[in-house]
Structures are given as C-alpha cells and as structure tokens.
Amino acid sequence: MCGIMGYTGYRQALPLLLEGLKRLEYRGYDSAGVAVLESNGIFLKKKAGKLAVLESCLNGCQPAGVVGIGHTRWATHGVPCDRNAHPHLDCRGELAVVHNGIIENYISLRAELSGNGHRFLSETDTEVLPHLLEEIYQGDLLASLLALLPRLHGSYAMAVMSLREPGRLLVARRDSPLVLGLGKGENFLASDIPALLPYTRRILVMEDGEVAELWPDGVKIYDASGRQLTREAFPVEWDAAAAEKAPYPHFMLKEIHEQPRTLRDTLRGRMEGGRVLLPELDGAATYLRQCRRLFITACGTAFHAGLVGKYLIEKLVRLPVEVDIASEFRYRDLLLQPHDVVVVISQSGETADTLAALRLARNLGAKVLAITNVLGSSVAREADWVLYTWAGPEIAVASTKAYTAQVLLIALLSLHLAELRGTLSPSEVTGLAQEIDLLPERVAQVLRQEAEVASLAQRLKEHEHCFFIGRGMDWAVAAEGALKLKEISYIHAETYPAGELKHGTLALITEGVPVVALATQLSLLEKMLSNIKEVKARGAWVLAVTADGEEVAEEVDACLRLPPGDPLFLPVVAVVPLQLLAYHVAVARGCDVDQPRNLAKSVTVE
C-alpha cells in the first residue's frame, strides 16, 4: 500500500501520474515512484521520501509516453528506501507492476522464482508479481494476469503494463480498493476517487476478484474466469475543490471547521416533524424489532464512535451492545445467535480488519448494518443495510469530521430503534430529535473558541506525556481525544475511565503532568470532581472540558466550556475542542499534521 495512479490516453502520462499521486498523499506514504512506457523501454524513477523528493530527482525530465503507472508506498515488507519503492520490474525490464496489499505467500513464491534464475532487487512482497508474470507471459497480458491470480494468497490492488502491449493497462483487485475513471480518448485508475476528480466524474468501482483492462478508447471488466462483466459507471457529485485545503494551512484544520456543515449534511432528509427518518432501513424494520443484541465492530477512531454508540443504544433502546475492535472480533469464538445484528463502522469502507469482521459475521448468519462515508465501497456493497455519513472527502490521516458524522448517525440510529421498539414515547423521541438538530450550531460555537484552545496548546507542547480521563460517554470521547493527540503530535497520551485512577494509574501522576478531564455527564459530575481533585492533589495540571460552568472551573487550571445541551449528545460537541487541541499542539511542535509518521489514511492490510 498505499496509493496507485494509472493512465492510458493521448496526453503525456508523467504529469498526470504525479498530480494524481499528490491527491492521494493524504493516505500516508514513505516512498514514491513512476513508470512510463516509452517506445524503447520503460522509464522508471522511484525515491524514498515524499513526492517532492521524486520530483526533484526527475529534474524536469519528461519521458515521451502516454501510458504509465505510479505509486506511493507505505512500508509493510522492507524498510522505506529507493529499491523497495514501487513500481517493480521483471528481469527483462519489460513488465512493470504497482501493488497495494500483502502477498502472504511471497516467501515461497520468491524461493521458487530465485531457483528459476530470477534476480530480486528489493525486500518487498510485491516484487514477486512482475517475475511471476515474466514466467507466464506469452504476449497476452490479460491471459497472463488471469493465470497469475490463483497463485496469490493475500490482498492486492495491482496495476500492470507491458512494453510489448503499449496502450494497455491491466488491473486486479482483492480486498484493497481500486477505482476506474472513464474519459474521452483516455482512461484512468486510482486507489481513491479524489485522484481522478480533475479529469473525470464517471467512476467504476472494482469489486473483489475482478480484473479490468484499460485502453485509451475503452474499459472492460472481467471476473476471475475471464468472463466479461457489465457495469454501469456512477457520477461523482463532489466538487473537486472539496479536496483542496485553501485557505486553511492544513487539511485537518479545514476538516475540523467543516464539521457544522457535514453534520447538517448527515442530518439532511433524516428528520421531519420531530421524527427520525432512516429510509435506508425500511426493509430492516421487522429484523430490528426482533433483534436481541447488537455487536459494534470497528478500528481506531471509528471504534471510539462505536463506544459512544454503546452508551446511547443501551440507554435509549434498552438493547445489549458489545463493542469490539475489528482486529480482535475476528479471532474470538463468537457466540452470534439468531436475531443478532452486527454494526460495522468504517470511514473509507475499505478498512481490512473491519471488512473481514463483516464477512465473518455474515458467514455466521448475522445481519450486518454498515456505517460508512464512501459510496460503492466494499463495506457498503457487502453489508445488508447501509447508512452513509455525508461527510465528503476526508483527506487528513487523522479523522475528525468523519468521526462526528459517525457519532451523529449512531445517535439517529438509536432514536430510530427506540421508536421502532417502543422504548421511548413519541414525545420523548421528538424532544431528543430536537436536541440532535441543534448539534451543528453547538459545534460551530465551540469552533469560535479556537484561539483559546491554541493558547492552551502552548502549555502542552513541551510535555511528552498526557492523560485523558472521563466517566461514561466522556471516557469514550477522551479515548478519541488521546488518539488525536498522539497520532499527530507524537505525545504519549493515555486514556482512563476516571474511576480507575486509584487502581494504579495515580502512580504516573507527577508534578505538572497535563491531565485533560472531560466532565459533561451531569449524572456523574460529583464523581468526576472527586477524580479531578485526586490528580490535582498529586500536582497535575488539569484542563477540563465541561458544560457545567463554575463548579468545575473552580477545581482546575484551565477550562473549556461547551454550550449547554442534553448530555446524551454532547460527545459530538465535546470532541471538537480535543481535535483543535491536538492540532495546535502538533503545529506548535512542528509535526506533519496531515501525514503523521508511520500512518496511512485507509488501512487496507491486516
């Protein structure tokens, strides 16, 4: 992994490849490379580091070719270096391959190929692909690729080109995303839609097990047996400018400030007259009424949204909820029963562990409800029911607007289930729906406190450790706040349910250590104040996030006040100052905010 761009058409390929890869930089990467078909060979250039390093090495070079593939790599097999960067070539230099995913049986394949005299130049699993194709290739790239794929174990989105078949690109996909863009006299391929928006809005999403061939004048899709398939392109309605960060210095800050709009977009058409409308679930009503238990599974930020969802659903629907990290969900002895529902949450809809959890749940007979941000994604296609968060493209690796949209949608789902199952009266549903309707404006109010948050960030920037505490839903929000701080500022941040402090964690509280205390749940406020006093007594510097006001402010060193609202839905609001805090701390420390080290936006390998 992580980003793929390809082109075949009438224009010079190199500038298009570089521009497309730049639009995929948000996915995170540590090296980059391009390969362009010229009349007398394959022009290849690849370098460790950012695209700017690759461009400086090109030094204005313009290979005369109208077909090419490019890649940004996030290291899985082999350290980030020039030789491990993609694309990779066969021994003759006639075949070029880029690949996302992991070839799990590459060791045995590499040993076999080495025994046959093939020379390997990298440590990667990907390099077995051009050499395997070299063994098979007899002048028909499609037939060769179809013969190759059954030998591979693992995941892949790959693009292949041959010096002997100019104008033709071949692609294949299993468990890693790949989209095709349809133009006039030219066609494109990429890992994600934003790379294609400047050139076309007609998109084909490849599905698992499919192979496609691209020529300047057309695209054909085949199944694994080589049978041609019929697929309709769909129009992308995003404005291409939605993927540009101006006038903000970073995509992350832009996306934090987009949250009032994305919340309104996610609400649009889903509430009317105090009622929650989720027409996507009309066909699921009988099953959801009979549901006896919900499982929520996700990774990272989406998992934290699921933690909030557990509290909401159990409170409002009186339905037992289990929340599990997707990478662990797969390896439990799951006790799924008839009428259990599994909810999977994924911003990209391509998260490998979440997708595997979905497939396991369906294989065990459970119904699956997906919450995702990407139309046509694997999660969306394979779930029984789908709820979309209309957050638009999220470019920064650290998720912000996708998270708040996920929590909002879970809140709507909770009210929908409560009405469906009769656990709340119509008037109670109406009252809570009105509270949800106010969330975009309340988030906007918090964003107006950014200067105050930026000032507090100066207090945290010199520390290497920070603690986040909370109770109930505040603990779930604190977990997301800590994740934001550590993933973009590289400060070690830990989250604890505040009541657990006395069971060992207090040993880590020393003079001056920052503690961020969330205190938005009124029913737990007295307990939370006691926990704040515990860390203050050990010398901690405490920043509180609260809607209470003076009672909390008197006990802490600094206080960020939220607009008042029903505590059930304050997690959508309370996370925003934590996002801003992480952002401004990272900026103050000189970190790469949009592309933090070692991380990728879409995690498509296990």
Coordinates of C-alpha atoms in Angstrom, one line a residue:
M1 CA 0.0 0.0 0.0
C2 CA -0.8 2.9 -0.2
G3 CA -1.6 5.0 -3.3
I4 CA -2.0 3.9 -7.0
M5 CA -2.4 6.1 -10.1
G6 CA -2.5 5.0 -13.7
Y7 CA -3.2 6.5 -17.1
T8 CA -3.6 5.5 -20.7
G9 CA -4.6 8.0 -23.4
Y10 CA -3.3 10.8 -25.6
R11 CA -1.7 13.1 -23.0
Q12 CA 1.8 12.9 -21.6
A13 CA 1.5 10.4 -18.7
L14 CA 4.0 11.7 -16.2
P15 CA 2.4 15.0 -15.2
L16 CA -0.9 13.2 -14.7
L17 CA 0.7 10.5 -12.6
L18 CA 2.4 13.0 -10.3
E19 CA -0.7 15.1 -9.9
G20 CA -2.9 12.0 -9.1
L21 CA -0.4 10.8 -6.5
K22 CA -0.4 14.2 -4.9
R23 CA -4.1 13.9 -4.4
L24 CA -3.5 10.6 -2.7
E25 CA -0.9 11.9 -0.3
Y26 CA -3.5 12.0 2.5
R27 CA -3.3 8.2 2.6
G28 CA 0.2 8.4 4.1
Y29 CA 3.4 7.0 2.5
D30 CA 7.1 6.8 2.8
S31 CA 8.3 6.5 -0.8
A32 CA 7.1 7.2 -4.3
G33 CA 7.7 6.1 -7.9
V34 CA 6.5 6.2 -11.5
A35 CA 6.9 4.1 -14.6
V36 CA 6.1 5.4 -18.1
L37 CA 6.0 3.3 -21.3
E38 CA 8.4 4.8 -23.9
S39 CA 9.0 3.5 -27.4
N40 CA 12.3 1.9 -26.5
G41 CA 11.7 0.9 -22.9
I42 CA 10.1 1.6 -19.5
F43 CA 11.2 4.9 -17.9
L44 CA 11.4 4.2 -14.2
K45 CA 12.1 6.6 -11.3
K46 CA 11.5 6.0 -7.6
K47 CA 12.7 7.5 -4.4
A48 CA 12.3 7.2 -0.7
G49 CA 10.6 10.2 0.9
K50 CA 7.8 12.5 -0.3
L51 CA 6.7 13.2 -3.8
A52 CA 8.8 16.4 -3.7
V53 CA 11.9 14.3 -3.5
L54 CA 10.9 12.3 -6.5
E55 CA 10.1 15.4 -8.5
S56 CA 13.4 17.0 -7.7
C57 CA 15.2 13.8 -8.9
L58 CA 13.2 14.0 -12.2
N59 CA 14.6 17.5 -12.6
G60 CA 12.2 18.4 -15.3
C61 CA 12.6 15.2 -17.2
Q62 CA 9.6 14.4 -19.5
P63 CA 9.6 10.8 -20.7
A64 CA 7.7 10.7 -24.1
G65 CA 5.0 8.3 -23.1
V66 CA 1.2 8.4 -22.9
V67 CA 0.8 5.3 -20.7
G68 CA 2.1 4.9 -17.1
I69 CA 1.6 3.9 -13.5
G70 CA 2.6 5.5 -10.3
H71 CA 2.6 4.6 -6.6
T72 CA 3.1 6.0 -3.1
R73 CA 4.2 3.2 -0.7
W74 CA 3.6 2.8 3.0
A75 CA 6.1 0.2 4.1
T76 CA 5.0 -3.3 5.1
H77 CA 7.7 -5.6 3.8
G78 CA 11.1 -3.9 3.7
V79 CA 12.3 -0.6 5.0
P80 CA 11.5 2.7 3.2
C81 CA 14.2 3.1 0.6
D82 CA 14.7 3.6 -3.1
R83 CA 14.9 0.0 -4.0
N84 CA 11.8 -1.0 -2.1
A85 CA 9.7 1.7 -3.7
H86 CA 7.3 0.8 -6.4
P87 CA 7.0 0.2 -9.4
H88 CA 8.9 -3.0 -9.7
L89 CA 10.1 -4.6 -13.0
D90 CA 10.8 -8.1 -14.2
C91 CA 14.3 -9.2 -15.1
R92 CA 14.0 -8.0 -18.7
G93 CA 12.6 -4.6 -17.8
E94 CA 9.5 -5.2 -20.0
L95 CA 6.8 -5.5 -17.3
A96 CA 6.0 -3.0 -14.6
V97 CA 3.8 -3.5 -11.5
V98 CA 2.5 -1.4 -8.7
H99 CA 0.6 -3.1 -5.8
N100 CA -1.3 -2.3 -2.6
G101 CA -1.9 -5.0 -0.1
I102 CA 0.1 -8.0 1.1
I103 CA 1.1 -11.2 -0.8
E104 CA 1.1 -13.6 2.1
N105 CA 2.8 -16.5 0.3
Y106 CA 5.5 -14.3 -1.2
I107 CA 8.3 -16.2 0.6
S108 CA 7.6 -19.5 -1.1
L109 CA 7.0 -17.7 -4.5
R110 CA 10.3 -15.8 -4.2
A111 CA 12.2 -19.0 -3.4
E112 CA 10.7 -20.7 -6.4
L113 CA 11.4 -17.8 -8.7
S114 CA 15.0 -17.5 -7.4
G115 CA 15.5 -21.1 -8.1
N116 CA 14.4 -20.4 -11.7
G117 CA 17.1 -17.7 -12.0
H118 CA 15.1 -14.6 -11.3
R119 CA 17.0 -11.7 -9.7
F120 CA 15.4 -9.7 -6.9
L121 CA 16.4 -6.2 -6.1
S122 CA 14.1 -5.4 -3.2
E123 CA 12.8 -6.8 0.1
T124 CA 9.2 -6.4 -0.8
D125 CA 6.5 -9.0 -1.3
T126 CA 5.3 -7.0 -4.4
E127 CA 8.4 -7.8 -6.5
V128 CA 7.3 -11.5 -6.9
L129 CA 4.5 -10.2 -9.2
P130 CA 6.5 -9.0 -12.2
H131 CA 8.7 -12.0 -12.1
L132 CA 5.7 -14.4 -11.9
L133 CA 4.2 -12.6 -14.9
E134 CA 7.5 -12.9 -16.7
E135 CA 7.3 -16.7 -16.3
I136 CA 3.8 -16.8 -17.7
Y137 CA 3.7 -14.0 -20.2
Q138 CA 3.4 -15.0 -23.9
G139 CA 2.2 -11.7 -25.3
D140 CA -1.3 -11.5 -23.8
L141 CA -1.3 -9.5 -20.6
L142 CA -4.9 -10.3 -19.7
A143 CA -4.5 -14.1 -20.0
S144 CA -1.2 -13.9 -18.0
L145 CA -2.8 -11.9 -15.2
L146 CA -5.8 -14.3 -15.0
A147 CA -3.4 -17.2 -14.8
L148 CA -1.3 -15.5 -12.1
L149 CA -4.0 -14.5 -9.6
P150 CA -4.9 -18.0 -8.4
R151 CA -1.4 -18.5 -7.2
L152 CA -1.6 -15.5 -4.8
H153 CA -2.6 -15.6 -1.2
G154 CA -3.5 -12.3 0.5
S155 CA -4.8 -9.0 -0.7
Y156 CA -4.0 -6.8 -3.7
A157 CA -4.9 -3.9 -5.8
M158 CA -2.4 -4.0 -8.7
A159 CA -1.8 -2.4 -12.0
V160 CA 0.4 -3.9 -14.7
M161 CA 1.8 -2.7 -18.0
S162 CA 3.9 -4.3 -20.7
L163 CA 6.4 -2.9 -23.2
R164 CA 5.1 -5.3 -25.7
E165 CA 1.5 -4.1 -25.4
P166 CA 1.6 -0.3 -25.5
G167 CA -1.6 1.5 -24.7
R168 CA -2.9 -1.3 -22.5
L169 CA -3.1 -1.3 -18.7
L170 CA -4.3 -4.3 -16.6
V171 CA -5.6 -4.1 -13.1
A172 CA -6.8 -6.6 -10.5
R173 CA -8.4 -6.3 -7.0
R174 CA -8.9 -8.4 -3.9
D175 CA -9.5 -6.7 -0.5
S176 CA -7.8 -3.4 -1.5
P177 CA -9.7 -0.6 -3.1
L178 CA -9.4 0.3 -6.8
V179 CA -11.5 2.7 -8.9
L180 CA -11.5 3.4 -12.6
G181 CA -12.2 6.8 -14.2
L182 CA -13.7 6.9 -17.7
G183 CA -12.7 9.8 -20.0
K184 CA -12.9 10.5 -23.7
G185 CA -9.9 9.1 -25.5
E186 CA -8.3 8.4 -22.2
N187 CA -9.0 6.3 -19.0
F188 CA -7.6 6.3 -15.5
L189 CA -7.2 4.1 -12.5
A190 CA -6.5 5.0 -8.8
S191 CA -6.8 3.9 -5.3
D192 CA -9.4 6.5 -4.4
I193 CA -11.7 8.9 -6.2
P194 CA -10.1 12.3 -5.3
A195 CA -7.1 11.4 -7.6
L196 CA -9.5 11.3 -10.6
L197 CA -11.7 14.3 -10.0
P198 CA -9.8 16.8 -12.1
Y199 CA -10.1 14.5 -15.1
T200 CA -13.5 12.7 -14.9
R201 CA -16.5 12.3 -12.8
R202 CA -17.6 9.0 -14.3
I203 CA -16.3 6.3 -12.0
L204 CA -16.3 2.5 -11.9
V205 CA -15.6 0.8 -8.6
M206 CA -13.9 -2.6 -9.0
E207 CA -15.1 -5.4 -6.8
D208 CA -13.2 -8.3 -5.2
G209 CA -12.0 -10.9 -7.7
E210 CA -12.3 -8.7 -10.7
V211 CA -9.8 -7.9 -13.4
A212 CA -10.0 -4.9 -15.8
E213 CA -8.2 -3.8 -18.9
L214 CA -7.9 -0.2 -19.9
W215 CA -7.2 1.2 -23.4
P216 CA -7.5 4.8 -24.4
D217 CA -10.8 4.1 -26.1
G218 CA -12.4 1.8 -23.5
V219 CA -12.5 -0.2 -20.3
K220 CA -13.5 -3.9 -19.9
I221 CA -14.1 -5.7 -16.6
Y222 CA -13.8 -9.5 -16.2
D223 CA -14.4 -12.0 -13.4
A224 CA -11.7 -14.4 -12.2
S225 CA -12.6 -16.8 -15.0
G226 CA -12.2 -14.2 -17.7
R227 CA -15.9 -13.7 -18.4
Q228 CA -16.7 -10.1 -19.3
L229 CA -19.0 -8.3 -17.0
T230 CA -21.4 -5.4 -17.5
R231 CA -21.0 -2.5 -15.1
E232 CA -22.5 1.0 -15.1
A233 CA -20.4 4.0 -14.2
F234 CA -21.7 6.3 -11.5
P235 CA -21.3 10.1 -11.4
V236 CA -19.3 11.6 -8.5
E237 CA -21.1 14.7 -7.3
W238 CA -18.3 16.2 -5.1
D239 CA -16.9 19.5 -6.1
A240 CA -13.3 18.9 -6.9
A241 CA -12.5 21.9 -4.7
A242 CA -13.8 19.9 -1.7
A243 CA -10.5 18.0 -1.8
E244 CA -8.4 21.3 -1.7
K245 CA -7.3 22.8 1.7
A246 CA -7.2 26.5 0.8
P247 CA -7.5 28.8 2.7
Y248 CA -6.5 26.6 5.6
P249 CA -2.9 25.7 6.3
H250 CA -3.7 22.0 6.7
F251 CA -6.5 19.7 5.6
M252 CA -7.1 18.6 9.2
L253 CA -7.9 22.2 10.2
K254 CA -10.2 22.6 7.2
E255 CA -12.0 19.4 8.1
I256 CA -12.4 20.3 11.7
H257 CA -14.1 23.6 10.6
E258 CA -16.2 21.7 8.1
Q259 CA -18.0 19.8 10.8
P260 CA -21.1 22.1 11.2
R261 CA -21.7 21.6 7.5
T262 CA -21.0 17.9 7.5
L263 CA -23.3 17.4 10.4
R264 CA -26.1 19.3 8.7
D265 CA -25.5 17.2 5.5
T266 CA -25.7 14.0 7.5
L267 CA -29.0 15.2 9.1
R268 CA -30.5 16.3 5.8
G269 CA -33.6 14.3 4.9
R270 CA -33.3 12.2 8.1
M271 CA -35.5 14.2 10.4
E272 CA -39.0 15.6 9.9
G273 CA -41.5 17.0 12.4
G274 CA -39.5 15.6 15.3
R275 CA -39.3 12.2 13.8
V276 CA -36.2 10.4 12.7
L277 CA -36.4 9.1 9.1
L278 CA -33.9 6.4 8.0
P279 CA -35.5 5.2 4.8
E280 CA -32.3 3.1 4.1
L281 CA -33.6 0.8 6.9
D282 CA -37.2 0.4 5.8
G283 CA -36.6 -3.2 4.7
A284 CA -35.0 -4.0 8.0
A285 CA -37.8 -3.0 10.4
T286 CA -39.0 -6.5 11.2
Y287 CA -35.5 -7.7 11.9
L288 CA -34.5 -4.7 14.0
R289 CA -37.7 -5.1 16.1
Q290 CA -36.7 -8.7 16.9
C291 CA -33.0 -8.0 17.4
R292 CA -31.8 -9.3 20.8
R293 CA -28.3 -7.9 20.8
L294 CA -26.1 -5.6 18.8
F295 CA -22.4 -6.0 18.1
I296 CA -20.4 -2.9 17.1
T297 CA -17.0 -3.5 15.5
A298 CA -14.6 -1.0 14.0
C299 CA -11.0 0.2 14.2
G300 CA -9.3 3.3 15.6
T301 CA -11.5 6.4 15.5
A302 CA -14.5 4.5 14.3
F303 CA -14.1 2.2 17.3
H304 CA -14.4 5.2 19.6
A305 CA -17.6 6.2 17.8
G306 CA -18.8 2.7 18.5
L307 CA -18.0 3.1 22.2
V308 CA -20.3 6.2 22.3
G309 CA -22.9 4.2 20.4
K310 CA -22.9 1.5 23.1
Y311 CA -23.9 4.0 25.8
L312 CA -26.6 5.6 23.5
I313 CA -28.2 2.4 22.4
E314 CA -28.2 0.7 25.8
K315 CA -29.7 3.9 27.3
L316 CA -32.3 4.7 24.7
V317 CA -33.2 1.3 23.2
R318 CA -32.5 -1.0 26.3
L319 CA -30.7 -3.4 24.0
P320 CA -27.4 -5.1 25.0
V321 CA -24.5 -3.9 22.9
E322 CA -21.0 -5.3 22.7
V323 CA -18.2 -3.2 21.1
D324 CA -15.1 -4.9 19.8
I325 CA -12.0 -3.8 17.9
A326 CA -12.4 -5.4 14.5
S327 CA -8.9 -7.0 14.5
E328 CA -9.9 -8.8 17.7
F329 CA -13.5 -9.5 16.7
R330 CA -12.3 -11.9 14.0
Y331 CA -10.4 -14.1 16.4
R332 CA -13.0 -14.6 19.2
D333 CA -15.2 -17.6 19.5
L334 CA -18.2 -15.5 18.6
L335 CA -21.5 -16.5 20.1
L336 CA -23.7 -15.0 17.5
Q337 CA -27.3 -16.0 17.8
P338 CA -30.4 -15.6 15.6
H339 CA -31.6 -12.0 15.5
D340 CA -28.2 -10.6 16.5
V341 CA -27.1 -7.6 14.3
V342 CA -23.5 -6.6 13.7
V343 CA -22.8 -2.9 13.1
V344 CA -19.6 -2.2 11.3
I345 CA -18.2 1.4 11.1
S346 CA -15.5 2.5 8.6
Q347 CA -14.8 5.9 7.1
S348 CA -13.3 4.5 3.9
G349 CA -15.4 1.4 3.7
E350 CA -12.2 -0.5 2.9
T351 CA -10.6 -1.0 6.3
A352 CA -9.2 -4.5 6.0
D353 CA -10.0 -5.7 9.6
T354 CA -13.5 -4.3 9.6
L355 CA -14.2 -5.8 6.2
A356 CA -13.0 -9.2 7.4
A357 CA -15.2 -8.8 10.5
L358 CA -18.2 -8.1 8.3
R359 CA -17.6 -11.2 6.2
L360 CA -17.1 -13.3 9.3
A361 CA -20.4 -12.1 10.7
R362 CA -22.3 -12.8 7.5
N363 CA -20.7 -16.2 7.2
L364 CA -22.0 -16.9 10.8
G365 CA -25.5 -15.9 9.8
A366 CA -25.7 -12.5 11.3
K367 CA -27.2 -9.4 9.5
V368 CA -24.8 -6.5 9.1
L369 CA -25.5 -2.8 9.2
A370 CA -22.7 -0.6 7.8
I371 CA -21.9 3.0 8.6
T372 CA -19.5 4.4 6.1
N373 CA -18.6 7.6 4.2
V374 CA -17.9 6.1 0.8
L375 CA -20.5 5.2 -1.8
G376 CA -19.6 1.9 -3.6
S377 CA -17.0 0.9 -1.0
S378 CA -16.6 -2.8 -0.1
V379 CA -18.3 -2.4 3.2
A380 CA -21.2 -0.7 1.6
R381 CA -21.6 -3.3 -1.0
E382 CA -21.3 -6.3 1.2
A383 CA -23.5 -5.2 4.2
D384 CA -27.2 -6.0 4.4
W385 CA -28.0 -2.4 5.1
V386 CA -26.0 0.8 4.8
L387 CA -26.2 4.3 6.5
Y388 CA -24.0 6.9 4.8
T389 CA -22.3 9.7 6.7
W390 CA -22.4 12.6 4.2
A391 CA -19.0 14.0 5.3
G392 CA -17.5 14.4 1.9
P393 CA -13.8 13.5 1.2
E394 CA -11.6 13.4 4.3
I395 CA -8.0 14.0 3.3
A396 CA -6.1 14.3 6.6
V397 CA -4.9 11.0 8.0
A398 CA -6.3 11.9 11.5
S399 CA -10.1 11.6 11.2
T400 CA -12.3 14.5 12.5
K401 CA -15.4 15.2 10.5
A402 CA -16.0 11.5 9.7
Y403 CA -15.9 10.7 13.5
T404 CA -18.5 13.4 14.4
A405 CA -20.7 12.3 11.5
Q406 CA -20.5 8.7 12.6
V407 CA -21.5 9.6 16.2
L408 CA -24.4 11.7 14.9
L409 CA -25.6 8.9 12.7
I410 CA -25.4 6.4 15.6
A411 CA -27.5 8.9 17.7
L412 CA -30.1 8.9 14.9
L413 CA -30.0 5.1 14.7
S414 CA -30.6 5.0 18.5
L415 CA -33.7 7.1 18.2
H416 CA -34.9 5.2 15.2
L417 CA -34.5 1.9 17.1
A418 CA -36.1 3.4 20.2
E419 CA -39.2 4.4 18.2
L420 CA -39.3 1.1 16.3
R421 CA -39.1 -0.9 19.5
G422 CA -41.3 1.3 21.7
T423 CA -38.7 2.1 24.4
L424 CA -39.3 5.8 24.1
S425 CA -42.6 7.6 23.7
P426 CA -43.2 9.8 20.6
S427 CA -42.8 12.9 22.7
E428 CA -39.5 11.7 24.1
V429 CA -38.2 10.9 20.6
T430 CA -39.3 14.4 19.4
G431 CA -37.5 16.1 22.3
L432 CA -34.3 14.2 21.7
A433 CA -34.5 14.8 17.9
Q434 CA -34.7 18.5 18.5
E435 CA -31.6 18.3 20.6
I436 CA -29.8 16.5 17.8
D437 CA -30.9 19.1 15.3
L438 CA -29.1 21.8 17.4
L439 CA -25.7 20.0 17.3
P440 CA -24.3 21.7 14.1
E441 CA -24.8 25.1 15.7
R442 CA -23.3 24.0 19.0
V443 CA -20.2 22.6 17.2
A444 CA -19.9 26.0 15.4
Q445 CA -20.0 27.7 18.8
V446 CA -17.1 25.6 20.0
L447 CA -15.1 26.4 16.9
R448 CA -15.3 30.0 17.8
Q449 CA -13.1 29.2 20.8
E450 CA -10.2 28.1 18.7
A451 CA -7.9 31.0 19.8
E452 CA -8.4 30.0 23.4
V453 CA -7.6 26.3 22.5
A454 CA -4.5 27.4 20.6
S455 CA -3.2 29.3 23.6
L456 CA -3.7 26.2 25.8
A457 CA -1.8 24.2 23.3
Q458 CA 1.3 26.2 24.1
R459 CA 1.1 24.8 27.7
L460 CA 1.1 21.2 26.4
K461 CA 3.6 21.3 23.6
E462 CA 6.7 20.8 25.8
H463 CA 5.3 17.7 27.6
E464 CA 6.0 14.1 26.4
H465 CA 3.1 12.6 28.4
C466 CA -0.6 13.5 28.8
F467 CA -3.6 11.8 30.4
F468 CA -7.2 11.9 29.4
I469 CA -9.9 10.9 31.9
G470 CA -13.7 10.8 31.9
R471 CA -16.7 8.7 33.0
G472 CA -19.4 7.1 30.9
M473 CA -19.6 8.6 27.5
D474 CA -16.9 11.1 28.5
W475 CA -14.4 8.2 28.7
A476 CA -15.3 7.2 25.1
V477 CA -14.7 10.8 24.0
A478 CA -11.5 11.0 26.0
A479 CA -10.2 8.0 24.1
E480 CA -10.7 9.8 20.8
G481 CA -9.0 12.9 22.2
A482 CA -6.0 11.0 23.3
L483 CA -5.7 9.2 19.9
K484 CA -5.8 12.6 18.1
L485 CA -3.0 14.0 20.3
K486 CA -0.7 11.0 20.0
E487 CA -1.2 10.4 16.3
I488 CA -0.3 13.9 15.1
S489 CA 1.8 15.4 17.9
Y490 CA 3.6 12.2 18.9
I491 CA 3.0 13.0 22.6
H492 CA 2.4 9.8 24.6
A493 CA -1.3 10.1 25.6
E494 CA -3.3 7.6 27.7
T495 CA -7.0 7.4 28.4
Y496 CA -8.5 6.0 31.6
P497 CA -12.0 5.8 33.0
A498 CA -11.6 8.3 35.8
G499 CA -12.7 5.8 38.4
E500 CA -9.7 3.6 37.5
L501 CA -7.1 6.2 38.6
K502 CA -6.8 4.8 42.1
H503 CA -6.2 1.3 40.8
G504 CA -2.7 2.0 39.7
T505 CA -2.7 5.0 37.3
L506 CA -2.2 7.6 40.0
A507 CA 1.4 6.3 40.3
L508 CA 2.0 8.1 36.9
I509 CA 0.7 11.5 38.0
T510 CA 3.6 13.7 38.9
E511 CA 4.1 17.5 39.3
G512 CA 3.0 19.4 36.3
V513 CA 1.8 16.5 34.1
P514 CA -1.1 17.5 32.0
V515 CA -4.5 15.8 32.5
V516 CA -7.4 16.5 30.3
A517 CA -10.6 15.9 32.2
L518 CA -14.0 15.6 30.4
A519 CA -16.9 16.4 32.7
T520 CA -20.1 16.7 30.5
Q521 CA -22.2 13.9 32.0
L522 CA -24.2 15.6 34.8
S523 CA -25.2 12.4 36.5
L524 CA -21.5 11.6 37.0
L525 CA -20.3 15.1 37.8
E526 CA -19.8 14.7 41.5
K527 CA -17.8 11.5 41.0
M528 CA -15.8 13.3 38.3
L529 CA -15.0 16.2 40.5
S530 CA -13.6 13.8 43.1
N531 CA -11.3 12.3 40.4
I532 CA -10.1 15.8 39.3
K533 CA -9.2 16.5 43.0
E534 CA -7.3 13.3 43.1
V535 CA -5.0 14.2 40.3
K536 CA -4.7 17.8 41.4
A537 CA -3.5 16.6 44.8
R538 CA -0.6 14.9 43.1
G539 CA 0.4 18.0 41.2
A540 CA -1.3 17.5 37.9
W541 CA -2.1 20.5 35.6
V542 CA -5.7 19.9 34.7
L543 CA -7.6 21.2 31.7
A544 CA -11.4 20.5 31.9
V545 CA -13.9 20.3 29.1
T546 CA -17.4 20.8 30.6
A547 CA -20.8 22.2 30.0
D548 CA -21.3 22.7 33.8
G549 CA -19.5 26.0 34.3
E550 CA -18.2 27.4 37.6
E551 CA -18.3 24.3 39.8
V552 CA -15.7 22.5 37.6
A553 CA -13.8 25.7 36.7
E554 CA -13.0 26.3 40.4
E555 CA -11.2 22.9 40.6
V556 CA -9.0 23.0 37.5
D557 CA -6.2 25.1 36.0
A558 CA -8.0 25.8 32.7
C559 CA -11.5 25.2 31.5
L560 CA -13.1 25.0 28.0
R561 CA -16.8 25.5 28.3
L562 CA -19.3 23.8 25.9
P563 CA -22.7 25.2 25.0
P564 CA -25.3 23.5 27.2
G565 CA -27.3 20.6 25.8
D566 CA -28.6 17.2 26.5
P567 CA -25.6 15.2 27.9
L568 CA -26.6 12.2 25.7
F569 CA -25.4 14.1 22.6
L570 CA -22.6 16.2 24.0
P571 CA -20.0 13.7 22.7
V572 CA -20.4 15.2 19.3
V573 CA -19.6 18.6 20.7
A574 CA -17.1 17.7 23.4
V575 CA -14.6 16.1 20.9
V576 CA -14.2 19.3 18.9
P577 CA -12.0 21.2 21.4
L578 CA -9.9 18.0 21.7
Q579 CA -9.4 17.9 18.0
L580 CA -8.4 21.6 18.0
L581 CA -6.1 21.0 20.9
A582 CA -4.3 18.1 19.2
Y583 CA -4.0 20.1 16.0
H584 CA -2.5 23.2 17.6
V585 CA -0.1 21.1 19.8
A586 CA 1.1 19.3 16.7
V587 CA 1.6 22.6 14.8
A588 CA 3.5 24.1 17.8
R589 CA 5.8 21.0 17.8
G590 CA 6.5 21.3 14.1
C591 CA 4.8 18.0 13.2
D592 CA 3.5 16.9 9.8
V593 CA -0.2 17.3 10.7
D594 CA -1.9 15.9 7.6
Q595 CA 0.5 13.0 7.1
P596 CA 1.8 11.8 10.5
R597 CA 4.7 9.4 10.5
N598 CA 4.1 5.6 10.1
L599 CA 0.3 6.1 9.5
A600 CA -1.9 5.7 6.5
K601 CA -5.4 7.0 5.9
S602 CA -7.0 3.9 4.6
V603 CA -5.7 0.7 6.4
T604 CA -6.1 -2.0 3.8
V605 CA -3.8 -4.6 5.2
E606 CA -4.2 -6.6 8.4

